[in-house]
Amino acid sequence: MMIKFTYYGHACFQLADGQTKILVDPYFTGNPAATVAAKDISCNYILVSHAHGDHLGDAPFIAKNCRAEIVAIPEVLSICQQEAPQAVCHPMNVGGELKLPFGKVRMTTAIHSSGVPGGVAGGFMIYFGDVAVYYAGDTALFADMQYIGEAYKPDWAILPIGDNYTMGIEDAATAAKWLKVKHVIPVHYNTWPIIAQDPQLFKELAERYAMTKVHIVAPGESLDMRGEALSV
Ligand code: NI
Ligand code: MN
């Protein structure tokens, strides 16, 4: 079975196995890089890393529109519930693990502001079938990524490279090395001039410095994460 990664631009992506669709940081409205509109998205779960508009995005609308269940910290869920009071919510927090029918989600630390009073920014380890995906969220490089690599054994890492608000390409290359991942997808770049980056430069740097393969995915494009993981 395939685990299809689809990139919608910025830090918005979906994982799908033919049965379950997991949408992460659903920023469509106002996203200059988005290739589809929020109303055209269907999914079962929405994971929100923090409350900044470029991550929380259209989560409440999509939760209402396709009855998707939302996974986030309580402070982020409160914002979603104001607009989507009927939404099924899964509150969790950093360090915790949540079992869901498709596998499990663990919330990881991120060094970043949260966008909501009392909240923290996070990332996610997503265990989807037999593929383990680490999405760092918006974050600085932090040394515990080595522990995430050792303890949670991600096959893939989805890392911000845009700099200014998050890691830039050099720190993201170090992150790839510390995480010991075989596959990396860069996100959170080129949405606006302030986070302009050359993903090809990141690819060259990360592949030289870390034992990893960098997959540059254009907005609107997809790849098979499971197929790639099995082929190495
Ligand atoms: Ni942010
Ligand atoms: Mn962001």
Short mmCIF file of C-alpha atoms and ligand atoms in Angstrom, two decimals:
data_model
loop_
_atom_site.label_atom_id
_atom_site.label_comp_id
_atom_site.label_asym_id
_atom_site.label_seq_id
_atom_site.Cartn_x
_atom_site.Cartn_y
_atom_site.Cartn_z
CA MET A 1 0.00 0.00 0.00
CA MET A 2 1.13 3.48 -0.81
CA ILE A 3 1.52 6.35 1.62
CA LYS A 4 1.00 9.35 -0.56
CA PHE A 5 2.50 12.66 0.47
CA THR A 6 0.92 15.67 -1.24
CA TYR A 7 2.39 19.13 -0.78
CA TYR A 8 0.03 22.10 -0.89
CA GLY A 9 2.68 24.78 -0.42
CA HIS A 10 4.21 26.47 2.63
CA ALA A 11 3.97 23.91 5.49
CA CYS A 12 0.70 22.35 4.39
CA PHE A 13 0.64 18.72 3.32
CA GLN A 14 -1.45 15.59 3.39
CA LEU A 15 -0.60 11.94 4.02
CA ALA A 16 -3.01 9.39 2.54
CA ASP A 17 -3.02 5.60 2.40
CA GLY A 18 -6.17 5.06 0.33
CA GLN A 19 -8.30 4.84 3.45
CA THR A 20 -7.26 7.63 5.77
CA LYS A 21 -6.24 11.17 4.90
CA ILE A 22 -4.23 13.18 7.42
CA LEU A 23 -3.95 16.88 6.67
CA VAL A 24 -1.24 18.89 8.43
CA ASP A 25 -1.14 22.67 9.01
CA PRO A 26 -4.00 23.41 6.59
CA TYR A 27 -3.10 26.85 5.28
CA PHE A 28 -4.95 27.38 2.00
CA THR A 29 -6.80 30.71 2.20
CA GLY A 30 -4.23 33.48 1.73
CA ASN A 31 -1.41 31.01 1.01
CA PRO A 32 0.31 32.36 -2.11
CA ALA A 33 1.75 28.89 -2.82
CA ALA A 34 -1.47 26.89 -2.39
CA THR A 35 -2.58 24.96 -5.44
CA VAL A 36 -6.11 24.13 -4.24
CA ALA A 37 -8.82 25.82 -2.20
CA ALA A 38 -9.84 24.73 1.30
CA LYS A 39 -13.31 23.82 0.05
CA ASP A 40 -11.81 21.24 -2.33
CA ILE A 41 -9.92 19.40 0.39
CA SER A 42 -11.21 16.20 1.97
CA CYS A 43 -9.58 14.56 4.97
CA ASN A 44 -10.25 12.56 8.12
CA TYR A 45 -7.79 14.20 10.51
CA ILE A 46 -6.24 17.64 10.78
CA LEU A 47 -3.01 18.09 12.74
CA VAL A 48 -2.18 21.66 13.76
CA SER A 49 1.35 22.39 15.03
CA HIS A 50 0.65 25.85 16.47
CA ALA A 51 -1.72 28.79 16.21
CA HIS A 52 0.07 31.05 13.73
CA GLY A 53 -2.20 31.80 10.79
CA ASP A 54 0.07 30.06 8.30
CA HIS A 55 -0.45 26.76 10.19
CA LEU A 56 -3.88 26.91 11.87
CA GLY A 57 -5.14 28.32 8.61
CA ASP A 58 -8.42 26.78 7.44
CA ALA A 59 -8.56 24.07 10.13
CA PRO A 60 -11.97 25.10 11.54
CA PHE A 61 -13.54 25.42 8.09
CA ILE A 62 -12.21 22.06 6.89
CA ALA A 63 -13.24 20.37 10.15
CA LYS A 64 -16.77 21.60 9.53
CA ASN A 65 -16.74 20.98 5.80
CA CYS A 66 -15.63 17.34 5.89
CA ARG A 67 -16.19 16.43 9.55
CA ALA A 68 -12.47 15.98 10.05
CA GLU A 69 -11.17 15.44 13.59
CA ILE A 70 -8.61 17.94 14.87
CA VAL A 71 -5.43 17.05 16.78
CA ALA A 72 -3.68 19.92 18.60
CA ILE A 73 -2.87 21.36 22.01
CA PRO A 74 -5.97 22.51 24.00
CA GLU A 75 -5.23 26.21 23.41
CA VAL A 76 -5.26 25.70 19.64
CA LEU A 77 -8.37 23.55 19.82
CA SER A 78 -10.17 26.33 21.72
CA ILE A 79 -9.61 28.65 18.75
CA CYS A 80 -10.93 25.99 16.36
CA GLN A 81 -14.00 25.33 18.51
CA GLN A 82 -15.05 28.97 18.39
CA GLU A 83 -15.63 28.59 14.67
CA ALA A 84 -16.36 24.85 14.54
CA PRO A 85 -18.09 23.95 17.83
CA GLN A 86 -19.17 20.53 16.56
CA ALA A 87 -15.68 19.42 15.53
CA VAL A 88 -14.34 16.26 17.11
CA CYS A 89 -11.18 17.32 18.92
CA HIS A 90 -8.24 15.30 20.22
CA PRO A 91 -6.40 17.41 22.78
CA MET A 92 -2.79 16.44 23.35
CA ASN A 93 0.44 18.09 24.35
CA VAL A 94 4.18 17.91 23.93
CA GLY A 95 5.63 14.52 24.92
CA GLY A 96 2.31 12.75 24.68
CA GLU A 97 1.20 10.02 22.34
CA LEU A 98 -2.26 9.58 20.89
CA LYS A 99 -3.44 6.33 19.34
CA LEU A 100 -5.75 6.73 16.38
CA PRO A 101 -7.19 4.11 14.01
CA PHE A 102 -4.44 4.68 11.42
CA GLY A 103 -1.57 4.41 13.90
CA LYS A 104 -0.42 7.03 16.37
CA VAL A 105 0.71 10.61 16.74
CA ARG A 106 3.32 11.88 19.18
CA MET A 107 3.69 15.59 19.80
CA THR A 108 7.27 16.82 19.84
CA THR A 109 8.95 19.98 21.05
CA ALA A 110 9.46 22.93 18.76
CA ILE A 111 11.46 26.02 19.60
CA HIS A 112 9.10 28.69 18.33
CA SER A 113 6.32 30.95 19.58
CA SER A 114 2.85 29.42 19.73
CA GLY A 115 0.55 32.14 18.46
CA VAL A 116 -1.85 31.64 21.37
CA PRO A 117 -1.52 32.74 25.02
CA GLY A 118 -0.53 29.81 27.23
CA GLY A 119 0.28 27.61 24.27
CA VAL A 120 3.48 26.14 22.92
CA ALA A 121 4.47 25.33 19.38
CA GLY A 122 4.96 21.66 18.55
CA GLY A 123 5.85 19.19 15.89
CA PHE A 124 4.57 15.67 15.26
CA MET A 125 5.84 12.15 14.89
CA ILE A 126 3.20 10.53 12.74
CA TYR A 127 3.18 6.74 12.66
CA PHE A 128 1.03 5.90 9.66
CA GLY A 129 0.92 2.18 9.00
CA ASP A 130 4.57 1.13 8.89
CA VAL A 131 5.96 4.54 7.92
CA ALA A 132 7.21 6.99 10.56
CA VAL A 133 7.18 10.65 9.60
CA TYR A 134 8.65 13.48 11.69
CA TYR A 135 7.21 16.89 10.93
CA ALA A 136 9.28 19.44 12.82
CA GLY A 137 6.73 22.26 12.58
CA ASP A 138 8.12 25.77 12.82
CA THR A 139 11.28 25.44 14.85
CA ALA A 140 14.85 26.36 15.46
CA LEU A 141 17.41 23.58 15.40
CA PHE A 142 17.56 21.90 18.82
CA ALA A 143 19.86 19.18 20.12
CA ASP A 144 17.03 16.86 21.17
CA MET A 145 16.48 16.13 17.49
CA GLN A 146 19.24 13.57 18.07
CA TYR A 147 17.00 11.92 20.64
CA ILE A 148 14.01 12.07 18.30
CA GLY A 149 16.15 10.27 15.73
CA GLU A 150 17.28 7.59 18.17
CA ALA A 151 14.08 7.02 20.08
CA TYR A 152 11.32 7.60 17.53
CA LYS A 153 13.16 6.39 14.43
CA PRO A 154 11.59 8.50 11.72
CA ASP A 155 11.90 7.25 8.14
CA TRP A 156 11.12 10.70 6.83
CA ALA A 157 11.61 14.23 8.13
CA ILE A 158 9.65 17.23 6.90
CA LEU A 159 11.76 20.24 7.83
CA PRO A 160 11.39 24.00 7.51
CA ILE A 161 14.26 25.61 5.59
CA GLY A 162 13.00 29.16 5.00
CA ASP A 163 15.10 30.85 7.69
CA ASN A 164 13.98 34.09 9.41
CA TYR A 165 11.04 32.43 11.26
CA THR A 166 12.57 28.93 11.46
CA MET A 167 15.75 27.01 10.69
CA GLY A 168 17.53 27.94 7.49
CA ILE A 169 19.22 25.50 5.15
CA GLU A 170 22.39 24.93 7.18
CA ASP A 171 20.60 24.18 10.43
CA ALA A 172 18.06 22.04 8.57
CA ALA A 173 20.95 20.01 7.11
CA THR A 174 22.26 19.50 10.65
CA ALA A 175 18.75 18.47 11.72
CA ALA A 176 18.66 15.85 8.95
CA LYS A 177 21.99 14.49 10.18
CA TRP A 178 20.94 14.41 13.84
CA LEU A 179 17.61 12.77 13.00
CA LYS A 180 19.38 10.05 10.98
CA VAL A 181 16.55 10.07 8.46
CA LYS A 182 16.89 8.51 5.03
CA HIS A 183 14.47 10.95 3.43
CA VAL A 184 13.83 14.66 3.88
CA ILE A 185 11.25 17.01 2.39
CA PRO A 186 11.91 20.76 2.79
CA VAL A 187 8.94 23.03 3.53
CA HIS A 188 8.22 26.57 4.80
CA TYR A 189 10.21 28.39 2.10
CA ASN A 190 9.55 30.60 -0.93
CA THR A 191 6.01 31.42 0.19
CA TRP A 192 7.07 35.05 0.58
CA PRO A 193 10.33 36.90 -0.17
CA ILE A 194 11.24 36.93 3.54
CA ILE A 195 11.63 33.12 3.48
CA ALA A 196 13.11 32.82 -0.01
CA GLN A 197 15.53 29.88 -0.21
CA ASP A 198 17.07 27.71 -2.91
CA PRO A 199 15.90 24.16 -2.12
CA GLN A 200 18.54 22.80 -4.51
CA LEU A 201 21.22 24.33 -2.30
CA PHE A 202 19.64 22.64 0.72
CA LYS A 203 19.57 19.35 -1.16
CA GLU A 204 23.26 19.58 -2.02
CA LEU A 205 24.22 20.56 1.51
CA ALA A 206 22.07 17.99 3.33
CA GLU A 207 22.97 15.11 1.03
CA ARG A 208 26.66 15.87 1.45
CA TYR A 209 26.52 16.40 5.20
CA ALA A 210 23.90 13.84 6.23
CA MET A 211 23.26 10.34 4.89
CA THR A 212 19.94 11.39 3.49
CA LYS A 213 18.03 11.90 0.28
CA VAL A 214 16.28 15.23 -0.14
CA HIS A 215 13.06 15.23 -2.12
CA ILE A 216 12.09 18.66 -3.41
CA VAL A 217 8.33 18.54 -3.87
CA ALA A 218 6.63 21.41 -5.69
CA PRO A 219 3.24 22.63 -4.46
CA GLY A 220 0.57 20.39 -5.96
CA GLU A 221 2.96 17.46 -6.37
CA SER A 222 2.92 14.09 -4.61
CA LEU A 223 5.24 11.21 -3.87
CA ASP A 224 4.93 7.73 -2.40
CA MET A 225 6.66 7.80 1.00
CA ARG A 226 6.31 4.10 1.60
CA GLY A 227 7.66 3.16 -1.82
CA GLU A 228 10.68 5.44 -1.41
CA ALA A 229 11.37 4.15 2.10
CA LEU A 230 11.27 0.53 0.93
CA SER A 231 13.50 1.19 -2.07
CA VAL A 232 16.53 2.27 0.03
NI NI B 1 4.92 29.93 13.24
MN MN B 2 5.10 29.40 9.99
#
